[in-house]
Amino acid sequence: MKKGEKYGKIKDMNDIEKIINKIEKFRKERDWKQFHKPKDLAISLSLEASEVLEHFQWKSNDEINEYIKTHKDHIGEELADVFYWVLIMSNDLDIDIIKAFNKKMKKNAEKYPISKAKGKHTKYNEL
Amino acid sequence: MKKGEKYGKIKDMNDIEKIINKIEKFRKERDWKQFHKPKDLAISLSLEASEVLEHFQWKSNDEINEYIKTHKDHIGEELADVFYWVLIMSNDLDIDIIKAFNKKMKKNAEKYPISKAKGKHTKYNEL
Amino acid sequence: MKKGEKYGKIKDMNDIEKIINKIEKFRKERDWKQFHKPKDLAISLSLEASEVLEHFQWKSNDEINEYIKTHKDHIGEELADVFYWVLIMSNDLDIDIIKAFNKKMKKNAEKYPISKAKGKHTKYNEL
Amino acid sequence: MKKGEKYGKIKDMNDIEKIINKIEKFRKERDWKQFHKPKDLAISLSLEASEVLEHFQWKSNDEINEYIKTHKDHIGEELADVFYWVLIMSNDLDIDIIKAFNKKMKKNAEKYPISKAKGKHTKYNEL
């Protein structure tokens, strides 16, 4: 896949609001909102993140690079699940995820100024 | 906030590709790609999901509802972190997260047909 | 089961060292130590803790109480897995888990003095 | 520390029942049992396992080996927390953790027969 093509064909779905609407429709049809207490949404988020992580357990970096080539669909499914819970949770808590993201990026830029953080994986409070 | 307004003002940032570009620029400036092995990206995803979860620990549903009102910014920051790692990980593994999401939604619809799943929180393999 | 009987019949296995020896024997027979890098041990610990958590997802407190009655063996298996990874990880990192536990209990007692912490689920830094 | 000495001096604390009694006393003094719903215990277990994992994030194997040497106390504290939640959760759910552990070890031995599993990190369902 050419880099330029990525996300290209799906432009009309690239709008976060449309994605959230899709999720909400799916949920409404199943009458699942009653179960979606914030604590349980957060548990789901955590469990799905674990399922992403499970793909990489025990493998060396080389093994992982090989594994990814043949398991993009599987890993993609788990990432999609995390994506799903982030969006539905933001929606239910009335958090604008894009605004929150932009705000956090700004904060990260302050916590990790280029001059100090470049080339280091040190946590901000130890920089 | 009126529903219609949500995400409205930030339309130009609503494109996943632009968000990913923003993350990649941030990372490049700090020369952090060298640390972003898939296993560590997955660990980050999991740790940030835990930080979301921590907000809801020990609290009853009523306490959570009160808590959310006054902690939207904090929870939003943690959700933004998860969002960040989902996108950067998808990008690095060359997974189109929107395509993966649409595919998974289709699969979920098959695993949880409305007729069987409506009003139940049962896992698909026990429906 | 009478309270007094609990752990009673298995006294000879109640020694942490014996349990660790059992785990090490199991591992040696399978030549698995080569895979047990600390990062992967920690991932295992986290994934198994998620499997415990999964049992309680979506359920109300009442549903959970019913669920526990009929799923003690399943939950016990997941808890045993976490127990296993705590012990093997402590062993490999040359951490005496009992000493570490006693030390932490002492620290917790200082972080959460009875007079301040009684009847509250507040985190120590907000007490 | 000589291997033989490990756990040696703390023999009287090596009994799981005594450790659980210690935890229960600590909890009772603080009147915390009211908060210890199984779902929240499982969340705690998961969050503490994440804190163990956080120590190893971003680091290479060599960096981790160096890190461990100087951070045994910190890592030990987090492992102690996981240990704490495993034991209190087992206790509250009336699960005998030693029995559960022995049962699981037997099951693992069947899932991973030496002849098939030796020297491989493959999951049992793919062996």
PDB file of N, CA and C in Angstrom, chain C residues 22-23 26-27 29-30 32 36 48 51 76-85 88, chain D residues 100-118 122-125 127:
ATOM      1  N   LYS C  22       8.392 -25.803  42.977  1.00  0.00           N
ATOM      2  CA  LYS C  22       7.487 -26.525  42.075  1.00  0.00           C
ATOM      3  C   LYS C  22       7.405 -25.820  40.703  1.00  0.00           C
ATOM      4  N   ILE C  23       7.283 -24.514  40.761  1.00  0.00           N
ATOM      5  CA  ILE C  23       7.222 -23.743  39.510  1.00  0.00           C
ATOM      6  C   ILE C  23       8.537 -23.890  38.732  1.00  0.00           C
ATOM      7  N   PHE C  26       8.776 -27.217  37.001  1.00  0.00           N
ATOM      8  CA  PHE C  26       7.882 -27.227  35.842  1.00  0.00           C
ATOM      9  C   PHE C  26       8.539 -26.496  34.659  1.00  0.00           C
ATOM     10  N   ARG C  27       9.135 -25.367  34.957  1.00  0.00           N
ATOM     11  CA  ARG C  27       9.770 -24.564  33.919  1.00  0.00           C
ATOM     12  C   ARG C  27      11.022 -25.233  33.356  1.00  0.00           C
ATOM     13  N   GLU C  29      11.784 -28.392  33.223  1.00  0.00           N
ATOM     14  CA  GLU C  29      11.428 -29.545  32.380  1.00  0.00           C
ATOM     15  C   GLU C  29      11.058 -29.113  30.971  1.00  0.00           C
ATOM     16  N   ARG C  30      10.521 -27.903  30.857  1.00  0.00           N
ATOM     17  CA  ARG C  30      10.097 -27.410  29.543  1.00  0.00           C
ATOM     18  C   ARG C  30      11.122 -26.470  28.889  1.00  0.00           C
ATOM     19  N   TRP C  32      11.912 -23.428  29.564  1.00  0.00           N
ATOM     20  CA  TRP C  32      11.223 -22.160  29.263  1.00  0.00           C
ATOM     21  C   TRP C  32      11.931 -20.935  29.835  1.00  0.00           C
ATOM     22  N   HIS C  36      11.776 -16.259  29.626  1.00  0.00           N
ATOM     23  CA  HIS C  36      11.280 -15.488  30.767  1.00  0.00           C
ATOM     24  C   HIS C  36      12.087 -14.230  31.058  1.00  0.00           C
ATOM     25  N   GLU C  48      -2.719 -11.957  32.851  1.00  0.00           N
ATOM     26  CA  GLU C  48      -3.484 -12.870  33.706  1.00  0.00           C
ATOM     27  C   GLU C  48      -4.389 -12.094  34.668  1.00  0.00           C
ATOM     28  N   GLU C  51      -7.419 -11.383  32.890  1.00  0.00           N
ATOM     29  CA  GLU C  51      -8.337 -12.531  32.786  1.00  0.00           C
ATOM     30  C   GLU C  51      -9.168 -12.687  34.058  1.00  0.00           C
ATOM     31  N   GLY C  76     -10.630 -19.192  40.308  1.00  0.00           N
ATOM     32  CA  GLY C  76      -9.469 -19.721  41.021  1.00  0.00           C
ATOM     33  C   GLY C  76      -8.306 -20.008  40.076  1.00  0.00           C
ATOM     34  N   GLU C  77      -8.623 -20.508  38.908  1.00  0.00           N
ATOM     35  CA  GLU C  77      -7.566 -20.777  37.923  1.00  0.00           C
ATOM     36  C   GLU C  77      -6.844 -19.496  37.511  1.00  0.00           C
ATOM     37  N   GLU C  78      -7.620 -18.441  37.289  1.00  0.00           N
ATOM     38  CA  GLU C  78      -7.000 -17.181  36.857  1.00  0.00           C
ATOM     39  C   GLU C  78      -6.188 -16.575  38.002  1.00  0.00           C
ATOM     40  N   LEU C  79      -6.744 -16.652  39.210  1.00  0.00           N
ATOM     41  CA  LEU C  79      -5.985 -16.136  40.360  1.00  0.00           C
ATOM     42  C   LEU C  79      -4.695 -16.936  40.549  1.00  0.00           C
ATOM     43  N   ALA C  80      -4.787 -18.238  40.326  1.00  0.00           N
ATOM     44  CA  ALA C  80      -3.590 -19.083  40.437  1.00  0.00           C
ATOM     45  C   ALA C  80      -2.540 -18.655  39.408  1.00  0.00           C
ATOM     46  N   ASP C  81      -2.990 -18.269  38.229  1.00  0.00           N
ATOM     47  CA  ASP C  81      -2.041 -17.804  37.210  1.00  0.00           C
ATOM     48  C   ASP C  81      -1.321 -16.531  37.656  1.00  0.00           C
ATOM     49  N   VAL C  82      -2.067 -15.610  38.225  1.00  0.00           N
ATOM     50  CA  VAL C  82      -1.428 -14.381  38.711  1.00  0.00           C
ATOM     51  C   VAL C  82      -0.431 -14.720  39.824  1.00  0.00           C
ATOM     52  N   PHE C  83      -0.874 -15.570  40.731  1.00  0.00           N
ATOM     53  CA  PHE C  83      -0.024 -16.029  41.840  1.00  0.00           C
ATOM     54  C   PHE C  83       1.278 -16.625  41.298  1.00  0.00           C
ATOM     55  N   TYR C  84       1.134 -17.454  40.297  1.00  0.00           N
ATOM     56  CA  TYR C  84       2.278 -18.105  39.628  1.00  0.00           C
ATOM     57  C   TYR C  84       3.266 -17.065  39.111  1.00  0.00           C
ATOM     58  N   TRP C  85       2.778 -16.062  38.413  1.00  0.00           N
ATOM     59  CA  TRP C  85       3.695 -15.080  37.826  1.00  0.00           C
ATOM     60  C   TRP C  85       4.313 -14.160  38.876  1.00  0.00           C
ATOM     61  N   ILE C  88       7.155 -16.434  40.341  1.00  0.00           N
ATOM     62  CA  ILE C  88       8.280 -16.712  39.447  1.00  0.00           C
ATOM     63  C   ILE C  88       9.052 -15.414  39.167  1.00  0.00           C
TER      64      ILE C  88
ATOM     65  N   ALA D 100      -6.072 -24.067  44.414  1.00  0.00           N
ATOM     66  CA  ALA D 100      -6.292 -23.585  43.053  1.00  0.00           C
ATOM     67  C   ALA D 100      -4.984 -23.626  42.266  1.00  0.00           C
ATOM     68  N   PHE D 101      -3.909 -23.234  42.941  1.00  0.00           N
ATOM     69  CA  PHE D 101      -2.594 -23.244  42.296  1.00  0.00           C
ATOM     70  C   PHE D 101      -2.180 -24.668  41.916  1.00  0.00           C
ATOM     71  N   ASN D 102      -2.326 -25.592  42.853  1.00  0.00           N
ATOM     72  CA  ASN D 102      -1.930 -26.974  42.558  1.00  0.00           C
ATOM     73  C   ASN D 102      -2.747 -27.564  41.418  1.00  0.00           C
ATOM     74  N   LYS D 103      -4.024 -27.252  41.421  1.00  0.00           N
ATOM     75  CA  LYS D 103      -4.926 -27.716  40.369  1.00  0.00           C
ATOM     76  C   LYS D 103      -4.479 -27.155  39.005  1.00  0.00           C
ATOM     77  N   LYS D 104      -4.169 -25.866  39.028  1.00  0.00           N
ATOM     78  CA  LYS D 104      -3.793 -25.214  37.770  1.00  0.00           C
ATOM     79  C   LYS D 104      -2.470 -25.760  37.245  1.00  0.00           C
ATOM     80  N   MET D 105      -1.536 -26.037  38.156  1.00  0.00           N
ATOM     81  CA  MET D 105      -0.248 -26.594  37.745  1.00  0.00           C
ATOM     82  C   MET D 105      -0.449 -27.953  37.057  1.00  0.00           C
ATOM     83  N   LYS D 106      -1.363 -28.717  37.607  1.00  0.00           N
ATOM     84  CA  LYS D 106      -1.667 -30.033  37.021  1.00  0.00           C
ATOM     85  C   LYS D 106      -2.245 -29.846  35.608  1.00  0.00           C
ATOM     86  N   LYS D 107      -3.159 -28.897  35.506  1.00  0.00           N
ATOM     87  CA  LYS D 107      -3.783 -28.616  34.218  1.00  0.00           C
ATOM     88  C   LYS D 107      -2.741 -28.111  33.217  1.00  0.00           C
ATOM     89  N   ASN D 108      -1.867 -27.231  33.688  1.00  0.00           N
ATOM     90  CA  ASN D 108      -0.805 -26.720  32.809  1.00  0.00           C
ATOM     91  C   ASN D 108       0.091 -27.848  32.308  1.00  0.00           C
ATOM     92  N   ALA D 109       0.357 -28.784  33.200  1.00  0.00           N
ATOM     93  CA  ALA D 109       1.216 -29.912  32.809  1.00  0.00           C
ATOM     94  C   ALA D 109       0.559 -30.729  31.705  1.00  0.00           C
ATOM     95  N   GLU D 110      -0.777 -30.761  31.735  1.00  0.00           N
ATOM     96  CA  GLU D 110      -1.502 -31.492  30.678  1.00  0.00           C
ATOM     97  C   GLU D 110      -1.578 -30.672  29.387  1.00  0.00           C
ATOM     98  N   LYS D 111      -1.772 -29.370  29.553  1.00  0.00           N
ATOM     99  CA  LYS D 111      -1.858 -28.493  28.385  1.00  0.00           C
ATOM    100  C   LYS D 111      -0.499 -28.355  27.680  1.00  0.00           C
ATOM    101  N   TYR D 112       0.535 -28.436  28.476  1.00  0.00           N
ATOM    102  CA  TYR D 112       1.886 -28.283  27.934  1.00  0.00           C
ATOM    103  C   TYR D 112       2.735 -29.508  28.255  1.00  0.00           C
ATOM    104  N   PRO D 113       2.451 -30.642  27.609  1.00  0.00           N
ATOM    105  CA  PRO D 113       3.269 -31.827  27.889  1.00  0.00           C
ATOM    106  C   PRO D 113       4.719 -31.564  27.466  1.00  0.00           C
ATOM    107  N   ILE D 114       5.634 -32.045  28.274  1.00  0.00           N
ATOM    108  CA  ILE D 114       7.058 -31.775  28.037  1.00  0.00           C
ATOM    109  C   ILE D 114       7.457 -32.105  26.604  1.00  0.00           C
ATOM    110  N   SER D 115       7.006 -33.225  26.130  1.00  0.00           N
ATOM    111  CA  SER D 115       7.416 -33.677  24.791  1.00  0.00           C
ATOM    112  C   SER D 115       7.056 -32.676  23.696  1.00  0.00           C
ATOM    113  N   LYS D 116       5.937 -31.999  23.874  1.00  0.00           N
ATOM    114  CA  LYS D 116       5.491 -31.039  22.852  1.00  0.00           C
ATOM    115  C   LYS D 116       5.982 -29.624  23.122  1.00  0.00           C
ATOM    116  N   ALA D 117       6.044 -29.251  24.399  1.00  0.00           N
ATOM    117  CA  ALA D 117       6.228 -27.838  24.744  1.00  0.00           C
ATOM    118  C   ALA D 117       7.681 -27.451  24.972  1.00  0.00           C
ATOM    119  N   LYS D 118       8.529 -28.437  25.096  1.00  0.00           N
ATOM    120  CA  LYS D 118       9.919 -28.157  25.467  1.00  0.00           C
ATOM    121  C   LYS D 118      10.596 -27.178  24.495  1.00  0.00           C
ATOM    122  N   THR D 122       5.145 -21.414  22.267  1.00  0.00           N
ATOM    123  CA  THR D 122       3.855 -21.485  21.577  1.00  0.00           C
ATOM    124  C   THR D 122       2.716 -21.696  22.572  1.00  0.00           C
ATOM    125  N   LYS D 123       1.563 -21.084  22.300  1.00  0.00           N
ATOM    126  CA  LYS D 123       0.410 -21.283  23.182  1.00  0.00           C
ATOM    127  C   LYS D 123      -0.129 -22.703  22.997  1.00  0.00           C
ATOM    128  N   TYR D 124      -0.688 -23.245  24.067  1.00  0.00           N
ATOM    129  CA  TYR D 124      -1.108 -24.657  24.048  1.00  0.00           C
ATOM    130  C   TYR D 124      -2.024 -25.010  22.883  1.00  0.00           C
ATOM    131  N   ASN D 125      -2.895 -24.090  22.496  1.00  0.00           N
ATOM    132  CA  ASN D 125      -3.830 -24.426  21.417  1.00  0.00           C
ATOM    133  C   ASN D 125      -3.188 -24.371  20.030  1.00  0.00           C
ATOM    134  N   LEU D 127       0.099 -25.733  19.800  1.00  0.00           N
ATOM    135  CA  LEU D 127       1.225 -26.696  19.891  1.00  0.00           C
ATOM    136  C   LEU D 127       1.028 -27.867  18.924  1.00  0.00           C
TER     137      LEU D 127
END
